[in-house]
Amino acid sequence: MPQRVRDVSFPARLARLEEEVAQLRRSGAERDELPLYPTAFTALAFSDATAFTTLWETTFAPRTAGLSIGLTLVGDQVASVNTGGAWQLLLNGAVVWSGSVVANYTVQSATTVLDLLPYRGTQEVLLQIQTRRTAGATTGGRNGNGGSIGLSPRYARML
């Protein structure tokens, strides 16, 4: 098999490097998608509990410095009474991001980038997304306990 001698001249190395950079730009930046698994059997997990209940979770090894995550949230309406609530995201049991679901029966979006540097030394991190109902009807609804809070992750990418 013939051997090829590499050209070590600076202009040839620069041309090769420029071609590799152009190739990387054309292919785009790759990101790791982090799968999240529902703890219920529906596509948009709902909870009518008044205590925080885990709707989505996963375990992962933190290989990067950040986790970009986006959520979709919606309240409920039972007998013309709107349901509001709260949600929180936990890493290894500690709340790292939280917010509220307004009681006006509209879809909301929330996005953030979580800092994973404090978790880089650990083998495995448990990520949980929880919701609870804080306002609204107390009877009727999906399960008879009042309005529900719906939550679904839109994306979770390791950056």
PDB file of C-alpha atoms in Angstrom:
ATOM      1  CA  MET A   1       0.000   0.000   0.000  1.00  0.00           C
ATOM      2  CA  PRO A   2       1.512   3.348  -0.954  1.00  0.00           C
ATOM      3  CA  GLN A   3       2.414   5.718   1.844  1.00  0.00           C
ATOM      4  CA  ARG A   4       1.629   9.405   1.556  1.00  0.00           C
ATOM      5  CA  VAL A   5       4.066  11.915   2.924  1.00  0.00           C
ATOM      6  CA  ARG A   6       2.267  14.754   4.698  1.00  0.00           C
ATOM      7  CA  ASP A   7       3.052  18.229   3.519  1.00  0.00           C
ATOM      8  CA  VAL A   8       4.400  20.123   6.506  1.00  0.00           C
ATOM      9  CA  SER A   9       4.449  23.549   4.896  1.00  0.00           C
ATOM     10  CA  PHE A  10       2.503  26.233   6.704  1.00  0.00           C
ATOM     11  CA  PRO A  11       0.235  27.232   3.757  1.00  0.00           C
ATOM     12  CA  ALA A  12      -0.797  23.586   3.217  1.00  0.00           C
ATOM     13  CA  ARG A  13      -1.543  23.066   6.919  1.00  0.00           C
ATOM     14  CA  LEU A  14      -3.532  26.313   7.027  1.00  0.00           C
ATOM     15  CA  ALA A  15      -5.581  25.324   3.959  1.00  0.00           C
ATOM     16  CA  ARG A  16      -6.341  21.934   5.502  1.00  0.00           C
ATOM     17  CA  LEU A  17      -7.363  23.580   8.806  1.00  0.00           C
ATOM     18  CA  GLU A  18      -9.617  26.095   7.017  1.00  0.00           C
ATOM     19  CA  GLU A  19     -11.350  23.242   5.177  1.00  0.00           C
ATOM     20  CA  GLU A  20     -11.944  21.349   8.436  1.00  0.00           C
ATOM     21  CA  VAL A  21     -13.413  24.472  10.106  1.00  0.00           C
ATOM     22  CA  ALA A  22     -15.692  25.057   7.098  1.00  0.00           C
ATOM     23  CA  GLN A  23     -16.819  21.436   7.292  1.00  0.00           C
ATOM     24  CA  LEU A  24     -17.653  21.804  10.998  1.00  0.00           C
ATOM     25  CA  ARG A  25     -19.644  24.979  10.325  1.00  0.00           C
ATOM     26  CA  ARG A  26     -21.648  23.242   7.591  1.00  0.00           C
ATOM     27  CA  SER A  27     -22.475  20.294   9.856  1.00  0.00           C
ATOM     28  CA  GLY A  28     -23.612  22.515  12.746  1.00  0.00           C
ATOM     29  CA  ALA A  29     -23.009  22.129  16.448  1.00  0.00           C
ATOM     30  CA  GLU A  30     -23.966  18.810  17.927  1.00  0.00           C
ATOM     31  CA  ARG A  31     -25.771  18.685  21.240  1.00  0.00           C
ATOM     32  CA  ASP A  32     -26.702  15.832  23.486  1.00  0.00           C
ATOM     33  CA  GLU A  33     -30.446  15.472  23.970  1.00  0.00           C
ATOM     34  CA  LEU A  34     -31.340  14.300  27.467  1.00  0.00           C
ATOM     35  CA  PRO A  35     -34.375  12.000  27.518  1.00  0.00           C
ATOM     36  CA  LEU A  36     -36.967  12.638  30.223  1.00  0.00           C
ATOM     37  CA  TYR A  37     -39.431   9.927  31.188  1.00  0.00           C
ATOM     38  CA  PRO A  38     -42.993  10.541  32.392  1.00  0.00           C
ATOM     39  CA  THR A  39     -44.144   8.979  35.627  1.00  0.00           C
ATOM     40  CA  ALA A  40     -47.728   8.830  34.263  1.00  0.00           C
ATOM     41  CA  PHE A  41     -49.163   7.152  31.180  1.00  0.00           C
ATOM     42  CA  THR A  42     -50.149  10.295  29.259  1.00  0.00           C
ATOM     43  CA  ALA A  43     -48.180  12.424  26.811  1.00  0.00           C
ATOM     44  CA  LEU A  44     -48.797  15.616  28.804  1.00  0.00           C
ATOM     45  CA  ALA A  45     -48.537  14.566  32.427  1.00  0.00           C
ATOM     46  CA  PHE A  46     -51.211  16.069  34.690  1.00  0.00           C
ATOM     47  CA  SER A  47     -51.369  16.243  38.462  1.00  0.00           C
ATOM     48  CA  ASP A  48     -54.193  17.459  40.692  1.00  0.00           C
ATOM     49  CA  ALA A  49     -52.265  16.913  43.941  1.00  0.00           C
ATOM     50  CA  THR A  50     -51.784  19.792  46.371  1.00  0.00           C
ATOM     51  CA  ALA A  51     -48.358  18.449  47.375  1.00  0.00           C
ATOM     52  CA  PHE A  52     -45.469  18.380  44.891  1.00  0.00           C
ATOM     53  CA  THR A  53     -45.681  15.292  42.666  1.00  0.00           C
ATOM     54  CA  THR A  54     -42.979  14.131  40.241  1.00  0.00           C
ATOM     55  CA  LEU A  55     -44.280  14.077  36.655  1.00  0.00           C
ATOM     56  CA  TRP A  56     -41.011  13.680  34.715  1.00  0.00           C
ATOM     57  CA  GLU A  57     -37.631  12.295  35.714  1.00  0.00           C
ATOM     58  CA  THR A  58     -34.342  10.875  34.462  1.00  0.00           C
ATOM     59  CA  THR A  59     -30.872  10.024  35.646  1.00  0.00           C
ATOM     60  CA  PHE A  60     -27.770  11.112  33.770  1.00  0.00           C
ATOM     61  CA  ALA A  61     -24.011  11.511  34.073  1.00  0.00           C
ATOM     62  CA  PRO A  62     -23.100  15.221  33.916  1.00  0.00           C
ATOM     63  CA  ARG A  63     -20.572  15.355  31.057  1.00  0.00           C
ATOM     64  CA  THR A  64     -21.008  19.037  30.243  1.00  0.00           C
ATOM     65  CA  ALA A  65     -21.118  22.352  32.103  1.00  0.00           C
ATOM     66  CA  GLY A  66     -24.759  23.174  31.390  1.00  0.00           C
ATOM     67  CA  LEU A  67     -28.208  21.758  30.746  1.00  0.00           C
ATOM     68  CA  SER A  68     -30.581  23.815  28.614  1.00  0.00           C
ATOM     69  CA  ILE A  69     -34.176  22.903  29.376  1.00  0.00           C
ATOM     70  CA  GLY A  70     -37.577  24.140  28.241  1.00  0.00           C
ATOM     71  CA  LEU A  71     -40.976  23.363  29.770  1.00  0.00           C
ATOM     72  CA  THR A  72     -44.594  23.786  28.689  1.00  0.00           C
ATOM     73  CA  LEU A  73     -47.153  24.293  31.458  1.00  0.00           C
ATOM     74  CA  VAL A  74     -50.910  24.693  31.513  1.00  0.00           C
ATOM     75  CA  GLY A  75     -53.549  25.050  34.203  1.00  0.00           C
ATOM     76  CA  ASP A  76     -57.026  23.547  34.099  1.00  0.00           C
ATOM     77  CA  GLN A  77     -60.573  24.794  34.201  1.00  0.00           C
ATOM     78  CA  VAL A  78     -63.342  23.052  36.132  1.00  0.00           C
ATOM     79  CA  ALA A  79     -66.863  24.509  36.171  1.00  0.00           C
ATOM     80  CA  SER A  80     -65.563  27.959  35.090  1.00  0.00           C
ATOM     81  CA  VAL A  81     -62.954  27.962  37.876  1.00  0.00           C
ATOM     82  CA  ASN A  82     -59.350  28.243  36.658  1.00  0.00           C
ATOM     83  CA  THR A  83     -56.595  26.216  38.308  1.00  0.00           C
ATOM     84  CA  GLY A  84     -53.165  27.603  39.174  1.00  0.00           C
ATOM     85  CA  GLY A  85     -50.153  25.906  40.614  1.00  0.00           C
ATOM     86  CA  ALA A  86     -46.432  25.699  41.113  1.00  0.00           C
ATOM     87  CA  TRP A  87     -43.635  23.663  39.590  1.00  0.00           C
ATOM     88  CA  GLN A  88     -40.048  22.913  40.492  1.00  0.00           C
ATOM     89  CA  LEU A  89     -37.031  21.150  39.030  1.00  0.00           C
ATOM     90  CA  LEU A  90     -34.753  19.176  41.335  1.00  0.00           C
ATOM     91  CA  LEU A  91     -31.217  17.880  40.841  1.00  0.00           C
ATOM     92  CA  ASN A  92     -30.329  15.151  43.363  1.00  0.00           C
ATOM     93  CA  GLY A  93     -33.176  16.318  45.599  1.00  0.00           C
ATOM     94  CA  ALA A  94     -32.257  20.021  45.672  1.00  0.00           C
ATOM     95  CA  VAL A  95     -34.553  22.580  44.034  1.00  0.00           C
ATOM     96  CA  VAL A  96     -32.561  24.396  41.336  1.00  0.00           C
ATOM     97  CA  TRP A  97     -35.367  26.059  39.347  1.00  0.00           C
ATOM     98  CA  SER A  98     -39.005  26.781  40.130  1.00  0.00           C
ATOM     99  CA  GLY A  99     -41.958  28.848  39.059  1.00  0.00           C
ATOM    100  CA  SER A 100     -45.717  29.167  39.084  1.00  0.00           C
ATOM    101  CA  VAL A 101     -48.591  28.301  36.780  1.00  0.00           C
ATOM    102  CA  VAL A 102     -50.996  31.221  36.632  1.00  0.00           C
ATOM    103  CA  ALA A 103     -54.672  30.490  37.100  1.00  0.00           C
ATOM    104  CA  ASN A 104     -55.903  31.753  33.752  1.00  0.00           C
ATOM    105  CA  TYR A 105     -56.049  28.542  31.687  1.00  0.00           C
ATOM    106  CA  THR A 106     -53.336  29.490  29.198  1.00  0.00           C
ATOM    107  CA  VAL A 107     -50.265  27.632  27.997  1.00  0.00           C
ATOM    108  CA  GLN A 108     -46.987  28.925  29.430  1.00  0.00           C
ATOM    109  CA  SER A 109     -43.379  28.293  28.471  1.00  0.00           C
ATOM    110  CA  ALA A 110     -40.313  28.394  30.691  1.00  0.00           C
ATOM    111  CA  THR A 111     -36.657  28.039  29.632  1.00  0.00           C
ATOM    112  CA  THR A 112     -33.318  28.161  31.424  1.00  0.00           C
ATOM    113  CA  VAL A 113     -29.771  26.853  31.386  1.00  0.00           C
ATOM    114  CA  LEU A 114     -28.851  24.966  34.552  1.00  0.00           C
ATOM    115  CA  ASP A 115     -25.268  25.002  35.831  1.00  0.00           C
ATOM    116  CA  LEU A 116     -23.996  21.411  36.098  1.00  0.00           C
ATOM    117  CA  LEU A 117     -20.487  22.259  37.354  1.00  0.00           C
ATOM    118  CA  PRO A 118     -21.301  21.429  41.010  1.00  0.00           C
ATOM    119  CA  TYR A 119     -22.387  17.942  39.871  1.00  0.00           C
ATOM    120  CA  ARG A 120     -19.426  17.117  37.594  1.00  0.00           C
ATOM    121  CA  GLY A 121     -17.764  14.935  40.239  1.00  0.00           C
ATOM    122  CA  THR A 122     -20.799  12.691  40.703  1.00  0.00           C
ATOM    123  CA  GLN A 123     -21.422   9.500  38.755  1.00  0.00           C
ATOM    124  CA  GLU A 124     -25.167   9.986  38.406  1.00  0.00           C
ATOM    125  CA  VAL A 125     -27.604  12.886  38.853  1.00  0.00           C
ATOM    126  CA  LEU A 126     -31.347  12.455  39.386  1.00  0.00           C
ATOM    127  CA  LEU A 127     -33.408  15.143  37.624  1.00  0.00           C
ATOM    128  CA  GLN A 128     -37.068  15.454  38.679  1.00  0.00           C
ATOM    129  CA  ILE A 129     -39.760  17.862  37.494  1.00  0.00           C
ATOM    130  CA  GLN A 130     -42.629  18.302  39.947  1.00  0.00           C
ATOM    131  CA  THR A 131     -45.920  20.206  40.051  1.00  0.00           C
ATOM    132  CA  ARG A 132     -48.685  20.944  42.544  1.00  0.00           C
ATOM    133  CA  ARG A 133     -52.077  22.645  42.468  1.00  0.00           C
ATOM    134  CA  THR A 134     -52.291  25.796  44.580  1.00  0.00           C
ATOM    135  CA  ALA A 135     -55.582  27.373  43.457  1.00  0.00           C
ATOM    136  CA  GLY A 136     -58.774  26.387  41.689  1.00  0.00           C
ATOM    137  CA  ALA A 137     -61.641  23.962  42.055  1.00  0.00           C
ATOM    138  CA  THR A 138     -61.335  21.267  44.727  1.00  0.00           C
ATOM    139  CA  THR A 139     -63.880  18.860  43.216  1.00  0.00           C
ATOM    140  CA  GLY A 140     -64.586  17.635  39.703  1.00  0.00           C
ATOM    141  CA  GLY A 141     -61.904  17.608  37.027  1.00  0.00           C
ATOM    142  CA  ARG A 142     -59.930  14.656  35.637  1.00  0.00           C
ATOM    143  CA  ASN A 143     -59.767  12.603  38.804  1.00  0.00           C
ATOM    144  CA  GLY A 144     -62.501  14.224  40.885  1.00  0.00           C
ATOM    145  CA  ASN A 145     -60.021  16.145  43.031  1.00  0.00           C
ATOM    146  CA  GLY A 146     -60.297  19.481  41.226  1.00  0.00           C
ATOM    147  CA  GLY A 147     -58.288  21.113  38.479  1.00  0.00           C
ATOM    148  CA  SER A 148     -54.989  19.695  37.242  1.00  0.00           C
ATOM    149  CA  ILE A 149     -51.639  21.185  36.316  1.00  0.00           C
ATOM    150  CA  GLY A 150     -50.205  19.899  33.032  1.00  0.00           C
ATOM    151  CA  LEU A 151     -46.465  19.898  32.400  1.00  0.00           C
ATOM    152  CA  SER A 152     -44.344  18.646  29.513  1.00  0.00           C
ATOM    153  CA  PRO A 153     -40.661  19.204  28.731  1.00  0.00           C
ATOM    154  CA  ARG A 154     -40.080  20.705  25.272  1.00  0.00           C
ATOM    155  CA  TYR A 155     -36.361  19.944  25.213  1.00  0.00           C
ATOM    156  CA  ALA A 156     -33.423  19.098  27.452  1.00  0.00           C
ATOM    157  CA  ARG A 157     -29.979  19.523  25.896  1.00  0.00           C
ATOM    158  CA  MET A 158     -26.557  19.102  27.439  1.00  0.00           C
ATOM    159  CA  LEU A 159     -24.431  22.078  26.357  1.00  0.00           C
TER     160      LEU A 159
END
